Amino acid sequence: MADILGNAAPFKYAEELIANAKKIATPGKGILAADESTGTIGKRLASIGCPNEESYRRDLREMLFTAPGIENYISGVILFEETLYQNASDGTPFVKMLQDKDIVPGIKVDKGVVALPGTDGETETQGIDDLGKRCAKYYEQGARFAKWRAVLKIGNGCPSELSIHQNAYTLARYAVICQENGLVPIVEPEILSDGSHGIEVCAAITERVVAACYKALNDHHALLEGTLLKPNMVLAGADAPKADVKLAGYLTARTLMRTVPAAVPGIMFLSGGQSEEEATAHLAAMNQCDTVKKPWTLSFSFGRALQASALKAWGGKKENFKAGQDAFLARAKANSEATLGKGDLTATGESLYVKDYKY
């Protein structure tokens, strides 16, 4: 019966896509987003007094990837193109290093955002033109999933119908190109937290945006079992009073119940500039919520919320390598537990929010 395709296209890599998506969405594990562009990682390195040089970028990633027991909490790592082809200090390719730990290597494939003409500063994401060729090359190098970030915003009539439609259909086109080339696509429609809107506004708009994405994926004949979703959590705007953690967890889970098909194996949240502790608390809250049906794994695909304290502990110094790893593993373990509904819902911490965030 599995050979009856339904609406999905007959992808050559269908069985592999389904298996890899399911593996990445393993309960108790999540994704480390280490796909910062050269410019963005330069800002992170500058914050600890380090130059933006290849050796420092390598050392930071090596510190994370070689953390003892990382495979207990991390199922996939999103890489930037430089890192996909980079070797550790001992000459081991990073891709092989991850594969040896049974961690799935992934790759960021979008080329950033450009202005969407006729809108109030809204954007669309570029990189579709040569995506098929690049995906084939990345698959050959060992990548088995990909990420593409669309960016939407709330306020002054935004997101417009044009922005929602354009970004949804571009995400869907990206998704099927990835699937044609053996890469599980992570669909990321990020609604920025910029603004003073309440959580109820974020809930309504997130429903509209995510629903549009699945309409587009259906129109493009995507194999949903071989995809993952990376949405924002449903939260109040960065300039508004914070909503109760349990309420945020409930509204996030309800929004997804209303919009995400059960065929999708995992929903891997972005942290969106929350503090490390807040992102973990919200993840735990939605997994603790027992009044909403949750047929998918609710997990994490965090960058800043997994790396911020590790970066500070490391400080770019070889003698602090273990301290950085310990800080990273502490966050990875806390988020792993949050995917299973365990954790402190009252935790707070230093905000990692950056207005109009780009990376």
Coordinates of C-alpha atoms in Angstrom, one line a residue:
M1 CA 0.0 0.0 0.0
A2 CA 3.0 2.3 0.6
D3 CA 3.4 2.5 -3.2
I4 CA 0.1 4.4 -3.5
L5 CA 1.5 8.0 -3.7
G6 CA -1.6 10.0 -3.0
N7 CA -0.8 13.6 -3.8
A8 CA 2.9 13.3 -3.3
A9 CA 5.3 13.2 -6.3
P10 CA 7.2 10.0 -7.0
F11 CA 10.5 11.0 -5.4
K12 CA 13.5 8.8 -6.1
Y13 CA 14.7 9.2 -2.5
A14 CA 11.3 8.9 -0.8
E15 CA 12.2 6.1 1.6
E16 CA 15.4 7.8 2.6
L17 CA 13.7 11.1 3.1
I18 CA 11.1 9.6 5.4
A19 CA 13.7 7.7 7.4
N20 CA 16.0 10.7 7.8
A21 CA 13.1 13.1 8.8
K22 CA 12.0 10.5 11.4
K23 CA 15.5 10.1 12.7
I24 CA 16.0 13.9 13.1
A25 CA 12.6 14.1 14.9
T26 CA 13.6 11.4 17.5
P27 CA 11.9 12.3 20.8
G28 CA 14.4 13.6 23.2
K29 CA 16.7 15.0 20.6
G30 CA 16.9 18.2 18.5
I31 CA 18.9 20.2 16.0
L32 CA 22.0 22.4 16.6
A33 CA 21.8 25.3 14.2
A34 CA 25.4 26.0 13.5
D35 CA 24.7 27.6 10.1
E36 CA 25.6 31.2 10.8
S37 CA 27.0 33.1 7.8
T38 CA 30.6 34.3 7.9
G39 CA 29.3 37.8 8.8
T40 CA 27.1 36.6 11.6
I41 CA 29.6 34.3 13.2
G42 CA 32.1 37.2 13.0
K43 CA 29.8 39.2 15.3
R44 CA 29.6 36.3 17.7
L45 CA 33.4 36.0 17.7
A46 CA 33.8 39.8 18.2
S47 CA 31.6 39.6 21.3
I48 CA 34.4 37.5 22.9
G49 CA 37.3 39.5 21.5
C50 CA 38.2 37.1 18.7
P51 CA 38.9 37.9 15.0
N52 CA 36.6 36.6 12.3
E53 CA 39.2 34.1 10.9
E54 CA 38.7 30.6 9.5
S55 CA 40.7 29.0 12.3
Y56 CA 38.4 30.6 15.0
R57 CA 35.3 29.7 13.1
R58 CA 36.6 26.1 12.9
D59 CA 37.5 26.0 16.5
L60 CA 34.1 27.1 17.6
R61 CA 32.3 24.5 15.6
E62 CA 34.8 21.8 16.6
M63 CA 34.2 22.6 20.3
L64 CA 30.5 22.0 19.8
F65 CA 30.8 18.9 17.5
T66 CA 33.3 17.1 19.7
A67 CA 31.4 17.7 23.0
P68 CA 31.3 14.3 24.7
G69 CA 27.9 12.7 24.5
I70 CA 26.5 15.3 22.1
E71 CA 24.7 12.5 20.2
N72 CA 22.5 11.9 23.3
Y73 CA 20.8 15.2 22.8
I74 CA 21.4 16.3 19.2
S75 CA 20.1 14.4 16.1
G76 CA 21.1 16.8 13.4
V77 CA 23.4 19.8 12.8
I78 CA 22.7 22.6 10.3
L79 CA 26.0 23.7 8.7
F80 CA 27.0 26.7 6.7
E81 CA 28.6 25.9 3.3
E82 CA 32.1 26.6 4.6
T83 CA 31.7 24.1 7.5
L84 CA 30.2 21.4 5.3
Y85 CA 33.6 21.2 3.5
Q86 CA 35.8 22.0 6.5
N87 CA 38.0 19.7 8.5
A88 CA 38.6 19.6 12.2
S89 CA 42.1 20.5 13.6
D90 CA 43.1 16.8 13.4
G91 CA 42.1 16.6 9.7
T92 CA 38.8 14.8 10.2
P93 CA 36.0 16.2 8.0
F94 CA 33.3 17.7 10.1
V95 CA 30.7 15.8 8.1
K96 CA 32.4 12.5 9.0
M97 CA 32.8 13.5 12.6
L98 CA 29.0 14.0 12.9
Q99 CA 28.2 10.9 10.9
D100 CA 30.4 8.8 13.2
K101 CA 28.2 10.0 16.1
D102 CA 25.0 9.1 14.2
I103 CA 24.2 12.8 13.8
V104 CA 22.6 13.8 10.5
P105 CA 24.5 16.7 8.7
G106 CA 22.4 19.4 7.2
I107 CA 23.0 22.5 5.2
K108 CA 21.6 26.1 5.0
V109 CA 20.7 26.6 1.3
D110 CA 19.0 30.0 1.1
K111 CA 20.9 33.1 0.1
G112 CA 19.3 35.6 2.3
V113 CA 16.4 38.0 1.9
V114 CA 15.6 40.8 -0.5
A115 CA 12.9 43.5 -0.5
L116 CA 9.5 42.5 -1.7
P117 CA 8.5 45.4 -4.0
G118 CA 5.2 47.2 -3.1
T119 CA 5.2 46.2 0.5
D120 CA 6.1 48.0 3.8
G121 CA 9.6 46.6 4.1
E122 CA 8.6 43.0 3.7
T123 CA 11.0 40.5 2.2
E124 CA 11.3 37.3 0.1
T125 CA 14.1 34.8 0.2
Q126 CA 16.5 34.2 -2.7
G127 CA 18.5 31.2 -3.9
I128 CA 16.0 29.1 -5.9
D129 CA 17.7 29.6 -9.3
D130 CA 20.6 27.2 -8.8
L131 CA 19.2 25.3 -5.9
G132 CA 18.9 21.9 -7.6
K133 CA 22.6 21.9 -8.6
R134 CA 23.7 22.9 -5.1
C135 CA 21.5 20.3 -3.4
A136 CA 23.0 17.6 -5.6
K137 CA 26.5 18.8 -4.6
Y138 CA 25.6 19.0 -0.9
Y139 CA 24.1 15.5 -1.0
E140 CA 27.3 14.1 -2.5
Q141 CA 29.3 15.8 0.3
G142 CA 27.2 14.0 2.9
A143 CA 24.3 16.5 3.8
R144 CA 20.9 14.8 4.2
F145 CA 18.7 17.7 5.1
A146 CA 18.5 21.4 4.3
K147 CA 17.1 24.6 5.8
W148 CA 15.6 27.7 4.1
R149 CA 14.5 30.7 6.1
A150 CA 11.6 32.9 5.1
V151 CA 11.1 36.1 7.2
L152 CA 7.8 37.7 8.0
K153 CA 6.8 40.5 10.4
I154 CA 3.8 41.8 12.3
G155 CA 2.6 45.4 12.4
N156 CA 1.2 48.1 10.2
G157 CA -0.8 45.7 8.1
C158 CA 2.0 43.1 7.9
P159 CA 2.2 40.4 7.0
S160 CA 0.5 41.2 3.8
E161 CA -1.2 38.6 1.7
L162 CA 1.5 39.0 -0.9
S163 CA 4.2 38.3 1.7
I164 CA 2.4 35.3 3.1
H165 CA 1.8 33.8 -0.4
Q166 CA 5.2 34.6 -1.9
N167 CA 7.1 33.1 1.0
A168 CA 4.9 30.1 1.3
Y169 CA 5.2 29.2 -2.3
T170 CA 8.9 29.8 -2.4
L171 CA 9.3 27.5 0.7
A172 CA 7.3 24.9 -1.1
R173 CA 9.3 25.1 -4.3
Y174 CA 12.5 24.9 -2.2
A175 CA 11.1 21.8 -0.4
V176 CA 10.4 19.8 -3.5
I177 CA 13.8 20.7 -5.1
C178 CA 15.4 19.4 -2.0
Q179 CA 13.4 16.2 -2.0
E180 CA 14.2 15.6 -5.7
N181 CA 17.9 15.6 -4.6
G182 CA 17.7 13.5 -1.5
L183 CA 17.6 16.3 1.2
V184 CA 14.9 16.5 3.8
P185 CA 13.7 20.1 3.7
I186 CA 13.2 22.1 6.9
V187 CA 10.4 24.6 6.2
E188 CA 11.1 27.7 8.2
P189 CA 8.5 30.5 8.0
E190 CA 9.9 32.8 10.8
I191 CA 7.6 35.5 12.0
L192 CA 9.9 38.0 13.8
S193 CA 9.1 39.0 17.3
D194 CA 9.8 42.7 16.6
G195 CA 6.9 44.8 17.8
S196 CA 4.5 45.4 20.7
H197 CA 1.7 43.1 19.6
G198 CA 0.1 40.7 22.1
I199 CA 0.3 37.0 22.1
E200 CA -3.2 36.7 20.6
V201 CA -2.1 38.5 17.5
C202 CA 1.0 36.3 17.1
A203 CA -1.3 33.2 17.4
A204 CA -3.7 34.4 14.7
I205 CA -1.0 35.4 12.3
T206 CA 1.1 32.2 12.9
E207 CA -2.0 30.2 12.0
R208 CA -2.4 32.0 8.7
V209 CA 1.2 31.7 7.8
V210 CA 1.6 28.0 8.6
A211 CA -1.7 27.1 7.0
A212 CA -0.5 28.9 3.8
C213 CA 2.7 26.9 3.9
Y214 CA 1.0 23.6 3.9
K215 CA -1.4 24.6 1.2
A216 CA 1.6 25.5 -0.9
L217 CA 3.4 22.2 0.0
N218 CA 0.3 20.3 -1.1
D219 CA 0.1 22.3 -4.4
H220 CA 3.7 21.4 -5.1
H221 CA 3.2 17.7 -4.3
A222 CA 5.7 17.6 -1.4
L223 CA 6.1 14.4 0.5
L224 CA 5.1 15.6 3.9
E225 CA 6.5 12.6 5.8
G226 CA 9.9 13.6 4.4
T227 CA 9.8 17.2 5.7
L228 CA 10.2 19.1 9.0
L229 CA 8.8 22.4 10.1
K230 CA 10.8 25.1 11.9
P231 CA 8.4 27.8 13.1
N232 CA 8.5 30.6 15.7
M233 CA 6.9 29.9 19.0
V234 CA 3.6 31.8 19.7
L235 CA 4.8 34.7 21.9
A236 CA 4.0 38.4 22.5
G237 CA 6.1 40.9 20.6
A238 CA 9.5 41.8 22.0
D239 CA 8.3 45.2 23.1
A240 CA 5.1 43.9 24.8
P241 CA 4.7 42.5 28.3
K242 CA 5.6 38.8 28.3
A243 CA 2.8 36.3 28.3
D244 CA 2.5 33.4 30.8
V245 CA 4.8 30.5 29.9
K246 CA 2.0 27.9 30.1
L247 CA -0.3 30.1 28.0
A248 CA 2.4 30.5 25.4
G249 CA 2.9 26.7 25.4
Y250 CA -0.8 26.1 25.0
L251 CA -1.3 28.6 22.2
T252 CA 1.8 27.4 20.3
A253 CA 0.6 23.7 20.5
R254 CA -3.0 24.7 19.5
T255 CA -1.8 26.8 16.6
L256 CA 0.1 23.8 15.2
M257 CA -2.7 21.4 15.9
R258 CA -4.9 23.6 13.7
T259 CA -2.4 23.9 10.8
V260 CA 0.2 21.1 10.6
P261 CA -0.7 17.7 9.1
A262 CA -0.1 14.6 11.3
A263 CA 2.1 13.3 8.4
V264 CA 4.9 15.7 9.4
P265 CA 7.2 13.8 11.8
G266 CA 8.7 16.8 13.7
I267 CA 8.3 20.5 14.5
M268 CA 11.7 21.9 15.4
F269 CA 11.3 25.4 16.9
L270 CA 13.6 28.4 16.4
S271 CA 14.4 30.3 19.6
G272 CA 13.9 33.8 18.0
G273 CA 16.2 35.7 20.4
Q274 CA 14.7 34.4 23.6
S275 CA 17.1 33.8 26.4
E276 CA 18.5 30.2 26.6
E277 CA 16.4 29.5 29.7
E278 CA 13.1 31.0 28.3
A279 CA 13.3 29.1 25.0
T280 CA 13.7 25.9 27.0
A281 CA 10.9 26.7 29.4
H282 CA 8.5 27.4 26.5
L283 CA 9.5 24.1 24.8
A284 CA 8.8 22.2 28.0
A285 CA 5.5 24.0 28.5
M286 CA 4.1 23.0 25.1
N287 CA 5.2 19.4 25.6
Q288 CA 3.5 19.4 29.1
C289 CA 0.3 20.7 27.6
D290 CA -2.2 17.8 27.7
T291 CA -5.3 19.6 26.3
V292 CA -4.1 19.7 22.7
K293 CA -3.4 16.8 20.3
K294 CA 0.3 16.6 19.3
P295 CA 0.9 13.9 16.7
W296 CA 4.4 15.2 15.9
T297 CA 7.6 15.5 17.9
L298 CA 7.9 19.0 19.4
S299 CA 11.6 19.8 19.6
F300 CA 14.2 22.4 18.9
S301 CA 16.5 23.8 16.2
F302 CA 18.3 26.4 18.3
G303 CA 21.4 28.4 17.4
R304 CA 21.8 31.2 19.9
A305 CA 19.8 29.4 22.6
L306 CA 22.3 26.5 22.5
Q307 CA 25.5 28.4 21.9
A308 CA 25.4 31.7 23.9
S309 CA 26.7 30.5 27.2
A310 CA 29.1 28.1 25.5
L311 CA 30.6 30.9 23.5
K312 CA 31.2 33.0 26.7
A313 CA 32.7 30.0 28.6
W314 CA 35.1 29.2 25.7
G315 CA 36.2 32.8 25.1
G316 CA 38.2 31.7 22.1
K317 CA 40.9 30.2 24.4
K318 CA 42.1 26.6 24.0
E319 CA 42.4 26.1 27.8
N320 CA 38.6 26.9 28.0
F321 CA 37.6 24.2 25.4
K322 CA 36.1 21.9 28.0
A323 CA 34.3 24.7 29.8
G324 CA 32.7 25.7 26.6
Q325 CA 31.7 22.1 25.9
D326 CA 30.2 21.7 29.4
A327 CA 28.1 24.8 29.0
F328 CA 26.9 23.6 25.6
L329 CA 26.0 20.2 26.9
A330 CA 24.1 21.7 29.8
R331 CA 21.8 23.5 27.4
A332 CA 21.5 20.6 25.0
K333 CA 20.5 18.3 27.9
A334 CA 18.0 20.8 29.3
N335 CA 16.4 21.1 25.8
S336 CA 16.4 17.4 25.4
E337 CA 14.5 17.1 28.6
A338 CA 12.1 19.9 27.6
T339 CA 11.1 17.9 24.5
L340 CA 9.9 15.2 26.9
G341 CA 7.9 17.7 29.0
K342 CA 10.5 18.1 31.8
G343 CA 12.0 21.3 33.0
D344 CA 11.5 24.6 35.0
L345 CA 8.8 26.8 33.5
T346 CA 9.9 29.7 35.7
A347 CA 13.4 30.0 34.3
T348 CA 14.6 33.3 32.9
G349 CA 17.9 34.6 31.6
E350 CA 19.6 37.2 29.4
S351 CA 17.7 38.0 26.3
L352 CA 19.4 37.2 23.0
Y353 CA 16.9 39.3 20.9
V354 CA 18.2 41.3 18.0
K355 CA 15.8 43.5 16.1
D356 CA 15.2 42.5 12.4
Y357 CA 17.5 39.5 12.9
K358 CA 19.6 38.4 9.9
Y359 CA 22.1 35.6 9.6

